Amino acid sequence: AGGLVLVPWTLARSSGILLNRPVGRDEIWIGVETTEGTPHGEARERVLHAAHQLFVTHGFAEVSMQQIAAAVGITKATMYHHYPGKEALFLAVCHREVDQMRAGLQEIVCHCQERPFPEQLEALIRFLLVSASSADTARLIADLRRHVSHEHR
């Protein structure tokens, strides 16, 4: 029987969702790159949350590491303990966004297993359209393309 198969990949150099329909199969394999296994301490989570808010509100170019540190209530030196630079922090924010999309995709895959394949595909496409059209996601994607070096995407 056909269906959706969620296949996680380990985070490499880019983030995104990969769709592949193996030849001769009725399934669509959904590969979602993840950050599983990455240490996430409380301070690191606070930094990610504050950075996300500032990046989507003001954009990558307008936000400094000092502003993020101030929003979290830590020193800039502590910021650099968690992330080597603004680009690395921005990539972590983008990867977290992908992780949230992955969780949504996994939910769809789990809840649509018994439905006919066209309904499964429709649910997947609907989710992706809503997620990708979010203003926050759009801002992050635009800044990723504009400000992050190609080899780090």
Coordinates of N, CA, C and O in Angstrom, one line a residue:
A1 N 0.8 -1.2 0.0 CA 0.0 0.0 0.0 C 0.9 1.2 0.0 O 1.9 1.3 0.6
G2 N 0.4 2.3 -0.7 CA 1.2 3.5 -0.8 C 1.0 4.3 0.5 O 0.2 4.1 1.3
G3 N 1.9 5.3 0.7 CA 1.8 6.2 1.8 C 2.9 7.1 1.9 O 3.8 7.2 1.1
L4 N 3.0 7.8 3.1 CA 4.0 8.7 3.4 C 5.0 8.0 4.4 O 4.5 7.4 5.3
V5 N 6.2 8.1 4.1 CA 7.2 7.5 5.0 C 8.2 8.6 5.5 O 8.8 9.3 4.7
L6 N 8.2 8.9 6.8 CA 9.1 9.9 7.3 C 10.4 9.3 7.6 O 10.6 8.4 8.3
V7 N 11.5 9.9 6.9 CA 12.8 9.4 7.0 C 13.7 10.5 7.5 O 14.1 11.4 6.8
P8 N 14.1 10.5 8.8 CA 14.9 11.6 9.3 C 16.4 11.5 8.8 O 16.9 10.4 8.7
W9 N 16.9 12.6 8.5 CA 18.3 12.7 8.2 C 19.0 13.5 9.3 O 18.4 14.3 9.9
T10 N 20.3 13.3 9.5 CA 21.0 14.1 10.4 C 21.4 15.4 9.8 O 21.7 15.5 8.6
L11 N 21.4 16.5 10.6 CA 21.7 17.8 10.0 C 23.1 17.8 9.5 O 24.0 17.5 10.1
A12 N 23.2 18.3 8.3 CA 24.5 18.4 7.6 C 24.8 19.9 7.4 O 24.9 20.6 8.4
R13 N 24.8 20.4 6.2 CA 25.2 21.7 6.0 C 24.0 22.6 5.6 O 24.1 23.8 5.5
S14 N 22.9 22.0 5.4 CA 21.7 22.8 5.0 C 20.5 22.3 5.7 O 20.5 21.2 6.3
S15 N 19.4 23.0 5.6 CA 18.2 22.5 6.2 C 17.1 22.5 5.2 O 17.1 23.3 4.2
G16 N 16.2 21.6 5.3 CA 15.1 21.6 4.4 C 14.4 20.3 4.3 O 14.7 19.4 5.1
I17 N 13.4 20.2 3.5 CA 12.6 19.0 3.4 C 12.8 18.4 2.0 O 12.8 19.1 1.0
L18 N 13.1 17.2 1.9 CA 13.4 16.5 0.7 C 12.3 15.5 0.4 O 12.0 14.6 1.2
L19 N 11.7 15.6 -0.8 CA 10.6 14.6 -1.2 C 11.2 13.8 -2.2 O 11.9 14.2 -3.2
N20 N 11.0 12.5 -2.1 CA 11.5 11.6 -3.1 C 10.5 10.4 -3.3 O 10.0 9.9 -2.3
R21 N 10.2 10.1 -4.5 CA 9.3 9.0 -4.8 C 10.1 7.9 -5.4 O 10.5 8.0 -6.6
P22 N 10.5 6.9 -4.7 CA 11.3 5.8 -5.2 C 10.7 5.2 -6.4 O 9.4 5.0 -6.4
V23 N 11.4 4.9 -7.5 CA 10.9 4.3 -8.7 C 10.2 3.0 -8.4 O 10.8 2.1 -7.6
G24 N 9.0 2.8 -8.9 CA 8.3 1.6 -8.7 C 7.6 1.4 -7.4 O 7.1 0.4 -7.0
R25 N 7.6 2.5 -6.6 CA 7.0 2.4 -5.2 C 5.9 3.4 -5.2 O 5.8 4.4 -5.9
D26 N 4.9 3.1 -4.3 CA 3.7 4.0 -4.2 C 3.9 4.9 -3.0 O 2.9 5.5 -2.5
E27 N 5.1 5.0 -2.4 CA 5.3 5.8 -1.2 C 6.0 7.1 -1.6 O 6.7 7.1 -2.6
I28 N 5.9 8.1 -0.8 CA 6.7 9.3 -0.9 C 7.5 9.3 0.3 O 7.0 9.3 1.4
W29 N 8.8 9.3 0.2 CA 9.7 9.4 1.3 C 10.0 10.9 1.6 O 10.3 11.7 0.8
I30 N 9.8 11.2 2.9 CA 10.0 12.6 3.3 C 11.2 12.6 4.2 O 11.2 12.1 5.3
G31 N 12.3 13.2 3.7 CA 13.5 13.3 4.5 C 13.6 14.7 5.1 O 13.5 15.7 4.5
V32 N 13.6 14.8 6.4 CA 13.7 16.0 7.2 C 15.0 16.0 7.9 O 15.3 15.2 8.8
E33 N 15.8 17.0 7.7 CA 17.1 17.1 8.4 C 16.8 17.6 9.8 O 15.9 18.5 10.0
T34 N 17.4 17.0 10.8 CA 17.1 17.4 12.2 C 18.4 17.8 12.9 O 19.5 17.6 12.4
T35 N 18.2 18.3 14.1 CA 19.3 18.6 15.0 C 19.3 17.7 16.2 O 19.8 18.0 17.3
E36 N 18.8 16.5 16.1 CA 18.7 15.5 17.2 C 20.1 15.3 17.7 O 21.0 15.1 16.9
G37 N 20.2 15.2 19.0 CA 21.5 14.9 19.6 C 22.3 16.1 19.9 O 23.4 16.1 20.5
T38 N 21.8 17.3 19.5 CA 22.5 18.6 19.8 C 22.2 19.0 21.3 O 21.1 18.9 21.7
P39 N 23.2 19.4 22.1 CA 22.9 19.7 23.4 C 22.1 21.0 23.5 O 22.4 22.0 22.8
H40 N 21.0 21.0 24.3 CA 20.2 22.2 24.4 C 20.0 22.5 25.9 O 19.1 22.0 26.5
G41 N 20.9 23.3 26.4 CA 20.7 23.7 27.8 C 19.7 24.8 27.9 O 19.2 25.4 26.9
E42 N 19.3 25.2 29.2 CA 18.3 26.2 29.4 C 18.8 27.6 28.8 O 18.0 28.3 28.2
A43 N 20.0 27.9 29.1 CA 20.6 29.2 28.6 C 20.6 29.2 27.1 O 20.2 30.2 26.4
R44 N 21.0 28.1 26.5 CA 21.0 28.0 25.0 C 19.6 28.2 24.4 O 19.4 28.8 23.4
E45 N 18.6 27.6 25.1 CA 17.2 27.7 24.6 C 16.7 29.2 24.7 O 16.0 29.7 23.9
R46 N 17.1 29.9 25.8 CA 16.7 31.3 26.0 C 17.4 32.1 24.9 O 16.7 33.0 24.3
V47 N 18.6 31.8 24.5 CA 19.3 32.5 23.5 C 18.6 32.3 22.1 O 18.3 33.2 21.4
L48 N 18.3 31.0 21.9 CA 17.6 30.7 20.6 C 16.2 31.4 20.5 O 15.9 32.0 19.5
H49 N 15.5 31.4 21.6 CA 14.2 32.1 21.6 C 14.3 33.6 21.3 O 13.6 34.2 20.5
A50 N 15.2 34.2 22.1 CA 15.4 35.7 21.9 C 15.9 36.0 20.5 O 15.5 37.0 19.9
A51 N 16.9 35.2 20.0 CA 17.4 35.4 18.7 C 16.3 35.3 17.6 O 16.2 36.1 16.7
H52 N 15.5 34.3 17.8 CA 14.4 34.0 16.8 C 13.5 35.3 16.8 O 13.2 35.8 15.7
Q53 N 13.1 35.8 17.9 CA 12.2 36.9 18.0 C 12.9 38.1 17.3 O 12.2 38.9 16.6
L54 N 14.1 38.4 17.6 CA 14.8 39.6 17.1 C 15.0 39.4 15.6 O 14.8 40.4 14.8
F55 N 15.4 38.2 15.1 CA 15.7 38.0 13.7 C 14.4 38.1 12.9 O 14.4 38.7 11.8
V56 N 13.3 37.6 13.3 CA 12.0 37.7 12.5 C 11.5 39.2 12.6 O 10.8 39.6 11.7
T57 N 11.7 39.9 13.7 CA 11.2 41.2 13.8 C 12.1 42.2 13.1 O 11.5 43.1 12.4
H58 N 13.4 42.1 13.2 CA 14.3 43.2 12.6 C 15.1 42.7 11.4 O 15.7 43.5 10.7
G59 N 15.2 41.4 11.3 CA 16.1 40.8 10.2 C 17.5 40.6 10.6 O 18.0 41.2 11.6
F60 N 18.1 39.7 10.0 CA 19.5 39.3 10.3 C 20.5 40.4 10.4 O 21.2 40.6 11.3
A61 N 20.5 41.3 9.3 CA 21.4 42.4 9.2 C 21.3 43.4 10.3 O 22.3 44.0 10.7
E62 N 20.1 43.6 10.8 CA 19.9 44.6 11.8 C 20.0 44.2 13.3 O 19.9 45.0 14.2
V63 N 20.3 42.9 13.5 CA 20.4 42.4 14.9 C 21.9 42.1 15.2 O 22.6 41.5 14.4
S64 N 22.3 42.5 16.3 CA 23.7 42.2 16.8 C 23.7 41.2 17.9 O 22.7 41.0 18.5
M65 N 24.9 40.6 18.1 CA 25.0 39.6 19.2 C 24.8 40.3 20.5 O 24.3 39.8 21.4
Q66 N 25.2 41.6 20.6 CA 25.0 42.4 21.8 C 23.5 42.5 22.1 O 23.1 42.4 23.3
Q67 N 22.7 42.8 21.1 CA 21.3 43.0 21.3 C 20.7 41.6 21.8 O 19.8 41.7 22.7
I68 N 21.1 40.5 21.2 CA 20.6 39.2 21.7 C 21.0 39.0 23.1 O 20.1 38.5 23.9
A69 N 22.2 39.2 23.4 CA 22.7 39.0 24.8 C 21.9 39.8 25.8 O 21.5 39.4 26.8
A70 N 21.7 41.1 25.4 CA 20.9 42.0 26.3 C 19.5 41.5 26.5 O 18.9 41.5 27.6
A71 N 18.9 41.0 25.4 CA 17.5 40.5 25.5 C 17.4 39.2 26.4 O 16.4 39.0 27.1
V72 N 18.5 38.5 26.5 CA 18.5 37.2 27.3 C 19.0 37.6 28.7 O 18.7 36.9 29.7
G73 N 19.7 38.7 28.9 CA 20.3 39.0 30.2 C 21.6 38.4 30.5 O 21.9 38.0 31.6
I74 N 22.4 38.1 29.4 CA 23.7 37.5 29.6 C 24.7 38.4 28.9 O 24.4 39.4 28.2
T75 N 26.0 38.2 29.2 CA 27.0 39.0 28.5 C 27.3 38.5 27.1 O 26.9 37.3 26.8
K76 N 27.9 39.3 26.3 CA 28.2 39.0 24.9 C 29.2 37.8 24.9 O 29.2 36.9 24.1
A77 N 30.1 37.8 25.9 CA 31.1 36.7 26.0 C 30.4 35.4 26.2 O 30.8 34.3 25.7
T78 N 29.3 35.4 27.0 CA 28.6 34.2 27.3 C 27.9 33.7 26.0 O 27.8 32.5 25.7
M79 N 27.4 34.7 25.2 CA 26.8 34.4 23.9 C 27.8 33.6 23.0 O 27.4 32.6 22.4
Y80 N 29.0 34.1 23.0 CA 30.1 33.4 22.2 C 30.5 32.1 22.7 O 31.0 31.3 22.0
H81 N 30.2 31.8 24.0 CA 30.4 30.5 24.6 C 29.4 29.5 23.9 O 29.8 28.4 23.7
H82 N 28.2 29.9 23.7 CA 27.2 29.1 23.1 C 27.2 29.0 21.6 O 27.0 27.9 21.0
Y83 N 27.6 30.1 21.0 CA 27.6 30.2 19.5 C 28.9 31.0 19.1 O 29.1 32.0 19.6
P84 N 29.6 30.5 18.1 CA 30.8 31.1 17.7 C 30.6 32.5 17.0 O 31.6 33.2 16.8
G85 N 29.4 32.7 16.5 CA 29.1 34.0 15.8 C 27.7 34.1 15.4 O 26.9 33.2 15.7
K86 N 27.3 35.2 14.9 CA 25.9 35.5 14.5 C 25.4 34.5 13.5 O 24.3 34.1 13.6
E87 N 26.2 34.2 12.5 CA 25.8 33.3 11.4 C 25.5 31.9 12.0 O 24.4 31.3 11.7
A88 N 26.3 31.4 12.9 CA 26.0 30.1 13.6 C 24.8 30.2 14.4 O 24.0 29.2 14.4
L89 N 24.5 31.3 15.1 CA 23.3 31.4 15.9 C 22.1 31.5 15.0 O 21.1 30.8 15.2
F90 N 22.2 32.2 13.9 CA 21.1 32.3 12.9 C 20.8 30.9 12.3 O 19.6 30.6 12.2
L91 N 21.8 30.2 12.0 CA 21.6 28.8 11.4 C 20.9 27.9 12.5 O 20.0 27.1 12.1
A92 N 21.3 28.1 13.7 CA 20.6 27.3 14.8 C 19.1 27.7 14.9 O 18.3 26.8 15.1
V93 N 18.8 29.0 14.7 CA 17.4 29.4 14.7 C 16.7 28.8 13.6 O 15.6 28.3 13.7
C94 N 17.3 28.8 12.4 CA 16.7 28.2 11.2 C 16.5 26.7 11.4 O 15.5 26.1 11.0
H95 N 17.5 26.0 11.9 CA 17.4 24.6 12.2 C 16.3 24.2 13.1 O 15.6 23.2 13.0
R96 N 16.1 25.1 14.1 CA 15.0 24.9 15.1 C 13.7 25.0 14.4 O 12.7 24.3 14.7
E97 N 13.6 26.0 13.5 CA 12.3 26.1 12.7 C 12.1 24.8 11.9 O 10.9 24.4 11.8
V98 N 13.1 24.3 11.3 CA 13.0 23.0 10.6 C 12.5 21.9 11.5 O 11.7 21.1 11.1
D99 N 13.1 21.9 12.7 CA 12.7 20.8 13.7 C 11.2 20.9 14.0 O 10.5 19.9 14.1
Q100 N 10.7 22.2 14.1 CA 9.3 22.3 14.3 C 8.4 21.9 13.2 O 7.4 21.3 13.3
M101 N 8.9 22.1 12.0 CA 8.2 21.6 10.8 C 8.3 20.1 10.7 O 7.3 19.4 10.4
R102 N 9.4 19.5 11.1 CA 9.5 18.1 11.2 C 8.5 17.5 12.1 O 7.9 16.5 11.8
A103 N 8.3 18.1 13.3 CA 7.3 17.6 14.2 C 5.9 17.6 13.6 O 5.2 16.7 13.8
G104 N 5.6 18.7 12.9 CA 4.3 18.8 12.3 C 4.1 17.7 11.2 O 3.1 17.1 11.0
L105 N 5.2 17.5 10.4 CA 5.2 16.5 9.4 C 5.0 15.1 10.0 O 4.2 14.3 9.5
Q106 N 5.7 14.8 11.0 CA 5.6 13.5 11.7 C 4.2 13.3 12.2 O 3.6 12.2 12.1
E107 N 3.6 14.4 12.7 CA 2.2 14.3 13.2 C 1.2 13.9 12.1 O 0.4 13.1 12.2
I108 N 1.4 14.6 10.9 CA 0.6 14.3 9.8 C 0.8 12.8 9.3 O -0.2 12.1 9.1
V109 N 2.0 12.4 9.2 CA 2.3 11.0 8.8 C 1.7 10.0 9.7 O 1.0 9.0 9.3
C110 N 1.8 10.2 11.0 CA 1.2 9.3 12.0 C -0.3 9.3 12.0 O -0.9 8.2 12.1
H111 N -1.0 10.4 11.7 CA -2.4 10.5 11.8 C -3.1 10.2 10.4 O -4.3 10.0 10.4
C112 N -2.3 10.1 9.4 CA -2.9 9.9 8.0 C -2.6 8.5 7.5 O -2.9 8.2 6.3
Q113 N -2.0 7.6 8.3 CA -1.6 6.3 7.8 C -2.7 5.5 7.2 O -2.5 4.8 6.2
E114 N -3.9 5.6 7.7 CA -5.1 4.8 7.2 C -5.8 5.4 6.1 O -6.7 4.8 5.5
R115 N -5.5 6.7 5.8 CA -6.2 7.4 4.7 C -5.7 7.0 3.3 O -4.5 6.6 3.2
P116 N -6.5 7.1 2.3 CA -6.0 6.9 0.9 C -4.8 7.8 0.6 O -4.7 9.0 1.1
F117 N -3.9 7.4 -0.3 CA -2.7 8.1 -0.6 C -3.0 9.6 -1.0 O -2.3 10.5 -0.6
P118 N -4.0 9.8 -1.9 CA -4.2 11.2 -2.3 C -4.6 12.1 -1.1 O -4.2 13.3 -1.1
E119 N -5.3 11.6 -0.1 CA -5.6 12.4 1.1 C -4.4 12.6 1.9 O -4.2 13.7 2.5
Q120 N -3.5 11.7 2.0 CA -2.3 11.8 2.7 C -1.4 12.9 2.1 O -0.9 13.8 2.8
L121 N -1.3 12.9 0.8 CA -0.5 13.9 0.0 C -1.2 15.3 0.2 O -0.4 16.3 0.4
E122 N -2.5 15.4 0.1 CA -3.2 16.6 0.3 C -2.9 17.2 1.7 O -2.6 18.4 1.8
A123 N -2.9 16.4 2.7 CA -2.7 16.9 4.1 C -1.2 17.4 4.2 O -1.0 18.4 4.8
L124 N -0.3 16.7 3.6 CA 1.1 17.1 3.6 C 1.3 18.4 2.9 O 1.9 19.3 3.4
I125 N 0.7 18.5 1.7 CA 0.9 19.8 1.0 C 0.2 21.0 1.7 O 0.8 22.0 1.8
R126 N -1.0 20.7 2.3 CA -1.6 21.8 3.0 C -0.8 22.3 4.2 O -0.6 23.5 4.4
F127 N -0.2 21.3 4.9 CA 0.7 21.7 6.0 C 1.9 22.5 5.5 O 2.3 23.5 6.1
L128 N 2.5 22.1 4.5 CA 3.7 22.7 3.9 C 3.4 24.1 3.4 O 4.2 25.1 3.7
L129 N 2.2 24.3 2.8 CA 1.8 25.6 2.3 C 1.6 26.6 3.5 O 2.0 27.7 3.4
V130 N 0.9 26.1 4.5 CA 0.7 27.0 5.7 C 2.0 27.3 6.4 O 2.2 28.5 6.7
S131 N 2.8 26.3 6.6 CA 4.1 26.5 7.3 C 5.0 27.5 6.5 O 5.6 28.4 7.1
A132 N 5.2 27.2 5.2 CA 6.1 28.0 4.4 C 5.6 29.4 4.2 O 6.4 30.3 3.9
S133 N 4.3 29.6 4.3 CA 3.7 31.0 4.1 C 3.7 31.8 5.3 O 3.4 33.0 5.3
S134 N 4.1 31.3 6.5 CA 4.2 32.0 7.7 C 5.2 33.2 7.5 O 6.3 33.0 6.9
A135 N 4.8 34.4 8.0 CA 5.7 35.5 7.9 C 7.1 35.3 8.5 O 8.1 35.7 8.0
D136 N 7.1 34.7 9.7 CA 8.3 34.4 10.4 C 9.2 33.5 9.5 O 10.4 33.8 9.4
T137 N 8.7 32.4 9.0 CA 9.4 31.5 8.2 C 9.9 32.2 6.9 O 11.1 32.0 6.6
A138 N 9.1 33.0 6.3 CA 9.5 33.7 5.1 C 10.6 34.6 5.4 O 11.6 34.7 4.6
R139 N 10.6 35.3 6.5 CA 11.7 36.3 6.8 C 13.0 35.5 7.1 O 14.0 35.9 6.6
L140 N 12.9 34.4 7.8 CA 14.1 33.6 8.0 C 14.7 33.0 6.7 O 15.9 33.1 6.5
I141 N 13.9 32.5 5.8 CA 14.3 32.0 4.6 C 15.0 33.1 3.7 O 16.0 32.9 3.1
A142 N 14.3 34.3 3.7 CA 14.9 35.4 2.9 C 16.2 35.8 3.4 O 17.2 36.0 2.6
D143 N 16.3 35.9 4.7 CA 17.6 36.3 5.3 C 18.7 35.2 5.2 O 19.9 35.5 5.0
L144 N 18.3 34.0 5.2 CA 19.2 32.8 5.0 C 19.8 32.9 3.6 O 21.0 32.9 3.5
R145 N 19.0 33.2 2.7 CA 19.5 33.3 1.3 C 20.3 34.5 1.1 O 21.3 34.5 0.4
R146 N 20.0 35.6 1.7 CA 20.6 36.9 1.5 C 22.0 37.0 2.3 O 22.9 37.6 1.8
H147 N 22.0 36.5 3.5 CA 23.1 36.8 4.4 C 24.0 35.6 4.8 O 25.1 35.9 5.4
V148 N 23.6 34.4 4.6 CA 24.4 33.3 5.0 C 25.2 32.7 3.8 O 24.6 32.5 2.8
S149 N 26.5 32.5 4.0 CA 27.3 32.0 2.9 C 26.8 30.7 2.4 O 26.2 29.9 3.1
H150 N 26.9 30.5 1.1 CA 26.4 29.3 0.4 C 26.9 28.0 1.0 O 26.1 27.1 1.2
E151 N 28.1 28.0 1.4 CA 28.7 26.7 1.9 C 28.1 26.3 3.3 O 28.2 25.2 3.7
H152 N 27.5 27.3 4.0 CA 26.9 27.0 5.3 C 25.4 26.7 5.3 O 24.8 26.4 6.3
R153 N 24.8 26.9 4.1 CA 23.4 26.6 4.0 C 23.1 25.2 3.8 O 23.8 24.4 3.3

